[in-house]
Amino acid sequence: IAPAAEKYGVNMCVHPDDPPFPVLGLPRIVTGKDDIEWLLKAVDRPFNGFTFCAGSLSAGSHNNVPELARQFAPRTHFVHLRSTDILDGGNFIEAGHMEGRGHLLQVIQVFEREQRRRKAEGRADWWLPMRVDHGPLMLSDINNDIYNPGYSFLGRMKALAEVSGMMYAVDHMME
């Protein structure tokens, strides 16, 4: 698919495994630095990229999320802003967007710098989509018959407000 992707300007971006460790004996493909490097080198062209999911990556104790963001920013085509905390035994839970192992403020800074770098190279039409992923369960969601775990309406609105604030702060610090 490489020639078609390049011809039509399509960016391919694999999402890391969620969670980044075997489940029910099933192996994982993309869980950390070595896997990402392998995937990007397999077809070493700019369109072959990565979805940087800070939540999936932060759920792996072997991952330093801000460092991975710095290393793979040039080949990242989409960003999921989510954070987790690791429990004893390796299990994880969702963390607030301003908390946890995702270090989202640092991650946002990395990708804002990457956006500015690409625009300075003359790629003015280039844009790196970043969005919140998951949100906390809010009180009004508890007895809601249409509640979708991880995707509660009010929880995602809270997450969006927090991330929007971090993006605003990063943007203004960089000016």
PDB file of C-alpha atoms in Angstrom:
ATOM      1  CA  ILE A   1       0.000   0.000   0.000  1.00  0.00           C
ATOM      2  CA  ALA A   2       3.026   2.300   0.272  1.00  0.00           C
ATOM      3  CA  PRO A   3       2.828   3.705  -3.287  1.00  0.00           C
ATOM      4  CA  ALA A   4      -0.906   4.436  -2.966  1.00  0.00           C
ATOM      5  CA  ALA A   5      -0.505   6.041   0.470  1.00  0.00           C
ATOM      6  CA  GLU A   6       2.255   8.315  -0.796  1.00  0.00           C
ATOM      7  CA  LYS A   7       0.464   9.125  -4.052  1.00  0.00           C
ATOM      8  CA  TYR A   8      -2.729  10.223  -2.297  1.00  0.00           C
ATOM      9  CA  GLY A   9      -1.116  11.792   0.783  1.00  0.00           C
ATOM     10  CA  VAL A  10      -2.540   9.252   3.218  1.00  0.00           C
ATOM     11  CA  ASN A  11      -0.800   8.942   6.572  1.00  0.00           C
ATOM     12  CA  MET A  12      -0.952   5.501   8.140  1.00  0.00           C
ATOM     13  CA  CYS A  13      -0.751   5.453  11.923  1.00  0.00           C
ATOM     14  CA  VAL A  14      -0.872   2.357  14.098  1.00  0.00           C
ATOM     15  CA  HIS A  15      -2.340   2.631  17.587  1.00  0.00           C
ATOM     16  CA  PRO A  16      -0.309   0.983  20.374  1.00  0.00           C
ATOM     17  CA  ASP A  17      -1.812  -2.052  22.064  1.00  0.00           C
ATOM     18  CA  ASP A  18      -4.161  -1.273  24.913  1.00  0.00           C
ATOM     19  CA  PRO A  19      -3.129  -2.612  27.369  1.00  0.00           C
ATOM     20  CA  PRO A  20       0.553  -2.898  26.445  1.00  0.00           C
ATOM     21  CA  PHE A  21       0.971  -6.389  27.883  1.00  0.00           C
ATOM     22  CA  PRO A  22      -0.375  -9.859  27.007  1.00  0.00           C
ATOM     23  CA  VAL A  23      -4.013 -10.524  27.870  1.00  0.00           C
ATOM     24  CA  LEU A  24      -5.358 -14.087  28.126  1.00  0.00           C
ATOM     25  CA  GLY A  25      -2.072 -15.298  26.680  1.00  0.00           C
ATOM     26  CA  LEU A  26      -2.449 -13.237  23.496  1.00  0.00           C
ATOM     27  CA  PRO A  27       0.775 -11.456  22.517  1.00  0.00           C
ATOM     28  CA  ARG A  28       0.925  -7.757  21.740  1.00  0.00           C
ATOM     29  CA  ILE A  29       2.514  -6.061  18.752  1.00  0.00           C
ATOM     30  CA  VAL A  30       3.147  -2.411  19.704  1.00  0.00           C
ATOM     31  CA  THR A  31       3.811  -1.867  23.411  1.00  0.00           C
ATOM     32  CA  GLY A  32       6.847   0.389  23.667  1.00  0.00           C
ATOM     33  CA  LYS A  33       9.992   1.858  22.145  1.00  0.00           C
ATOM     34  CA  ASP A  34      11.429  -1.261  20.485  1.00  0.00           C
ATOM     35  CA  ASP A  35       8.131  -2.191  18.855  1.00  0.00           C
ATOM     36  CA  ILE A  36       7.527   1.329  17.574  1.00  0.00           C
ATOM     37  CA  GLU A  37      11.048   1.521  16.132  1.00  0.00           C
ATOM     38  CA  TRP A  38      10.579  -1.837  14.408  1.00  0.00           C
ATOM     39  CA  LEU A  39       7.245  -0.795  12.912  1.00  0.00           C
ATOM     40  CA  LEU A  40       8.530   2.536  11.607  1.00  0.00           C
ATOM     41  CA  LYS A  41      11.691   0.988  10.150  1.00  0.00           C
ATOM     42  CA  ALA A  42       9.701  -1.786   8.433  1.00  0.00           C
ATOM     43  CA  VAL A  43       8.489   0.821   5.921  1.00  0.00           C
ATOM     44  CA  ASP A  44      10.807   3.747   6.576  1.00  0.00           C
ATOM     45  CA  ARG A  45       8.809   6.470   4.847  1.00  0.00           C
ATOM     46  CA  PRO A  46       7.117   9.522   6.349  1.00  0.00           C
ATOM     47  CA  PHE A  47       3.547   8.307   5.689  1.00  0.00           C
ATOM     48  CA  ASN A  48       4.161   5.193   7.835  1.00  0.00           C
ATOM     49  CA  GLY A  49       3.605   6.642  11.255  1.00  0.00           C
ATOM     50  CA  PHE A  50       2.171   6.279  14.665  1.00  0.00           C
ATOM     51  CA  THR A  51      -0.853   7.207  16.745  1.00  0.00           C
ATOM     52  CA  PHE A  52       0.654   8.388  19.992  1.00  0.00           C
ATOM     53  CA  CYS A  53      -1.745   7.169  22.681  1.00  0.00           C
ATOM     54  CA  ALA A  54      -0.373   8.438  25.977  1.00  0.00           C
ATOM     55  CA  GLY A  55      -2.885   6.291  27.861  1.00  0.00           C
ATOM     56  CA  SER A  56      -1.926   2.995  26.275  1.00  0.00           C
ATOM     57  CA  LEU A  57       1.755   3.788  26.609  1.00  0.00           C
ATOM     58  CA  SER A  58       1.467   5.032  30.207  1.00  0.00           C
ATOM     59  CA  ALA A  59      -0.181   1.735  31.205  1.00  0.00           C
ATOM     60  CA  GLY A  60       3.149  -0.010  30.565  1.00  0.00           C
ATOM     61  CA  SER A  61       5.627   0.382  33.417  1.00  0.00           C
ATOM     62  CA  HIS A  62       8.443   0.005  30.876  1.00  0.00           C
ATOM     63  CA  ASN A  63       7.476   3.232  29.080  1.00  0.00           C
ATOM     64  CA  ASN A  64       8.618   6.808  29.715  1.00  0.00           C
ATOM     65  CA  VAL A  65       5.794   8.614  27.951  1.00  0.00           C
ATOM     66  CA  PRO A  66       7.371  12.083  27.478  1.00  0.00           C
ATOM     67  CA  GLU A  67      10.582  10.493  26.194  1.00  0.00           C
ATOM     68  CA  LEU A  68       8.633   8.365  23.699  1.00  0.00           C
ATOM     69  CA  ALA A  69       6.809  11.513  22.552  1.00  0.00           C
ATOM     70  CA  ARG A  70      10.137  13.282  21.961  1.00  0.00           C
ATOM     71  CA  GLN A  71      11.601  10.334  20.079  1.00  0.00           C
ATOM     72  CA  PHE A  72       8.625   9.605  17.836  1.00  0.00           C
ATOM     73  CA  ALA A  73       7.135  13.076  17.315  1.00  0.00           C
ATOM     74  CA  PRO A  74       8.436  13.312  13.721  1.00  0.00           C
ATOM     75  CA  ARG A  75       6.527  10.155  12.755  1.00  0.00           C
ATOM     76  CA  THR A  76       3.389  10.786  14.828  1.00  0.00           C
ATOM     77  CA  HIS A  77       0.260  11.550  12.813  1.00  0.00           C
ATOM     78  CA  PHE A  78      -2.386  11.511  15.572  1.00  0.00           C
ATOM     79  CA  VAL A  79      -2.333  11.987  19.357  1.00  0.00           C
ATOM     80  CA  HIS A  80      -4.649  10.546  22.027  1.00  0.00           C
ATOM     81  CA  LEU A  81      -4.374  12.468  25.288  1.00  0.00           C
ATOM     82  CA  ARG A  82      -5.124  10.101  28.159  1.00  0.00           C
ATOM     83  CA  SER A  83      -3.284   9.099  31.317  1.00  0.00           C
ATOM     84  CA  THR A  84      -3.164   6.090  33.620  1.00  0.00           C
ATOM     85  CA  ASP A  85      -1.706   4.979  36.934  1.00  0.00           C
ATOM     86  CA  ILE A  86      -0.199   1.538  37.494  1.00  0.00           C
ATOM     87  CA  LEU A  87      -1.345  -0.567  40.430  1.00  0.00           C
ATOM     88  CA  ASP A  88       0.551  -3.279  42.282  1.00  0.00           C
ATOM     89  CA  GLY A  89       0.800  -6.367  40.094  1.00  0.00           C
ATOM     90  CA  GLY A  90       0.893  -4.383  36.844  1.00  0.00           C
ATOM     91  CA  ASN A  91      -2.795  -3.585  36.468  1.00  0.00           C
ATOM     92  CA  PHE A  92      -3.707  -0.010  35.637  1.00  0.00           C
ATOM     93  CA  ILE A  93      -6.526   2.458  36.100  1.00  0.00           C
ATOM     94  CA  GLU A  94      -7.504   5.643  34.304  1.00  0.00           C
ATOM     95  CA  ALA A  95      -5.968   8.747  35.843  1.00  0.00           C
ATOM     96  CA  GLY A  96      -7.049  12.330  35.539  1.00  0.00           C
ATOM     97  CA  HIS A  97      -5.755  14.114  32.476  1.00  0.00           C
ATOM     98  CA  MET A  98      -3.612  16.383  34.660  1.00  0.00           C
ATOM     99  CA  GLU A  99      -2.305  13.439  36.688  1.00  0.00           C
ATOM    100  CA  GLY A 100      -0.789  10.014  36.223  1.00  0.00           C
ATOM    101  CA  ARG A 101       2.000   8.515  34.162  1.00  0.00           C
ATOM    102  CA  GLY A 102       0.906  10.141  30.897  1.00  0.00           C
ATOM    103  CA  HIS A 103       2.490  13.484  31.870  1.00  0.00           C
ATOM    104  CA  LEU A 104       0.186  15.150  29.367  1.00  0.00           C
ATOM    105  CA  LEU A 105       1.482  18.673  29.850  1.00  0.00           C
ATOM    106  CA  GLN A 106       4.946  17.510  28.739  1.00  0.00           C
ATOM    107  CA  VAL A 107       3.468  15.448  25.900  1.00  0.00           C
ATOM    108  CA  ILE A 108       1.460  18.432  24.636  1.00  0.00           C
ATOM    109  CA  GLN A 109       4.632  20.571  24.734  1.00  0.00           C
ATOM    110  CA  VAL A 110       6.498  17.999  22.633  1.00  0.00           C
ATOM    111  CA  PHE A 111       3.814  17.837  19.969  1.00  0.00           C
ATOM    112  CA  GLU A 112       3.244  21.606  19.878  1.00  0.00           C
ATOM    113  CA  ARG A 113       6.999  22.024  19.259  1.00  0.00           C
ATOM    114  CA  GLU A 114       6.776  19.421  16.490  1.00  0.00           C
ATOM    115  CA  GLN A 115       3.872  21.276  14.893  1.00  0.00           C
ATOM    116  CA  ARG A 116       5.813  24.528  14.968  1.00  0.00           C
ATOM    117  CA  ARG A 117       8.921  22.823  13.563  1.00  0.00           C
ATOM    118  CA  ARG A 118       6.994  21.392  10.621  1.00  0.00           C
ATOM    119  CA  LYS A 119       5.315  24.711   9.888  1.00  0.00           C
ATOM    120  CA  ALA A 120       8.735  26.423   9.979  1.00  0.00           C
ATOM    121  CA  GLU A 121       9.863  23.940   7.310  1.00  0.00           C
ATOM    122  CA  GLY A 122       7.200  25.372   5.040  1.00  0.00           C
ATOM    123  CA  ARG A 123       4.552  22.779   5.731  1.00  0.00           C
ATOM    124  CA  ALA A 124       1.984  25.424   6.628  1.00  0.00           C
ATOM    125  CA  ASP A 125      -0.955  23.157   5.859  1.00  0.00           C
ATOM    126  CA  TRP A 126       0.276  20.419   8.198  1.00  0.00           C
ATOM    127  CA  TRP A 127      -1.765  19.835  11.328  1.00  0.00           C
ATOM    128  CA  LEU A 128      -1.352  17.262  14.097  1.00  0.00           C
ATOM    129  CA  PRO A 129      -4.746  16.249  15.495  1.00  0.00           C
ATOM    130  CA  MET A 130      -4.802  15.807  19.269  1.00  0.00           C
ATOM    131  CA  ARG A 131      -7.865  14.747  21.218  1.00  0.00           C
ATOM    132  CA  VAL A 132      -8.850  13.619  24.663  1.00  0.00           C
ATOM    133  CA  ASP A 133      -9.397   9.925  25.056  1.00  0.00           C
ATOM    134  CA  HIS A 134     -11.596   8.581  27.840  1.00  0.00           C
ATOM    135  CA  GLY A 135     -12.871  10.568  30.765  1.00  0.00           C
ATOM    136  CA  PRO A 136     -13.684  10.025  34.418  1.00  0.00           C
ATOM    137  CA  LEU A 137     -17.045   8.686  35.522  1.00  0.00           C
ATOM    138  CA  MET A 138     -19.059  11.648  36.786  1.00  0.00           C
ATOM    139  CA  LEU A 139     -21.850  11.404  39.333  1.00  0.00           C
ATOM    140  CA  SER A 140     -24.669  11.927  36.835  1.00  0.00           C
ATOM    141  CA  ASP A 141     -23.330   9.074  34.679  1.00  0.00           C
ATOM    142  CA  ILE A 142     -23.693   6.431  37.390  1.00  0.00           C
ATOM    143  CA  ASN A 143     -27.380   5.641  36.877  1.00  0.00           C
ATOM    144  CA  ASN A 144     -27.425   6.485  33.191  1.00  0.00           C
ATOM    145  CA  ASP A 145     -28.740   3.588  31.079  1.00  0.00           C
ATOM    146  CA  ILE A 146     -26.686   4.655  28.074  1.00  0.00           C
ATOM    147  CA  TYR A 147     -23.365   5.016  29.906  1.00  0.00           C
ATOM    148  CA  ASN A 148     -20.433   3.777  27.848  1.00  0.00           C
ATOM    149  CA  PRO A 149     -17.413   2.931  30.112  1.00  0.00           C
ATOM    150  CA  GLY A 150     -14.564   5.356  29.547  1.00  0.00           C
ATOM    151  CA  TYR A 151     -16.686   7.576  27.354  1.00  0.00           C
ATOM    152  CA  SER A 152     -19.105   9.271  29.727  1.00  0.00           C
ATOM    153  CA  PHE A 153     -20.340  12.566  28.334  1.00  0.00           C
ATOM    154  CA  LEU A 154     -19.631  14.733  31.366  1.00  0.00           C
ATOM    155  CA  GLY A 155     -16.335  12.986  32.083  1.00  0.00           C
ATOM    156  CA  ARG A 156     -15.103  13.649  28.562  1.00  0.00           C
ATOM    157  CA  MET A 157     -16.240  17.271  28.795  1.00  0.00           C
ATOM    158  CA  LYS A 158     -14.200  17.607  32.008  1.00  0.00           C
ATOM    159  CA  ALA A 159     -11.213  16.026  30.243  1.00  0.00           C
ATOM    160  CA  LEU A 160     -11.650  18.332  27.258  1.00  0.00           C
ATOM    161  CA  ALA A 161     -11.679  21.384  29.544  1.00  0.00           C
ATOM    162  CA  GLU A 162      -8.498  20.235  31.314  1.00  0.00           C
ATOM    163  CA  VAL A 163      -6.653  19.447  28.087  1.00  0.00           C
ATOM    164  CA  SER A 164      -7.839  22.670  26.434  1.00  0.00           C
ATOM    165  CA  GLY A 165      -6.405  24.573  29.397  1.00  0.00           C
ATOM    166  CA  MET A 166      -3.082  22.756  29.126  1.00  0.00           C
ATOM    167  CA  MET A 167      -2.941  23.415  25.367  1.00  0.00           C
ATOM    168  CA  TYR A 168      -3.719  27.097  25.912  1.00  0.00           C
ATOM    169  CA  ALA A 169      -0.956  27.366  28.529  1.00  0.00           C
ATOM    170  CA  VAL A 170       1.595  25.552  26.352  1.00  0.00           C
ATOM    171  CA  ASP A 171       0.735  27.653  23.318  1.00  0.00           C
ATOM    172  CA  HIS A 172       1.142  30.894  25.249  1.00  0.00           C
ATOM    173  CA  MET A 173       4.375  29.783  26.928  1.00  0.00           C
ATOM    174  CA  MET A 174       5.873  29.080  23.512  1.00  0.00           C
ATOM    175  CA  GLU A 175       5.005  32.472  21.982  1.00  0.00           C
TER     176      GLU A 175
END
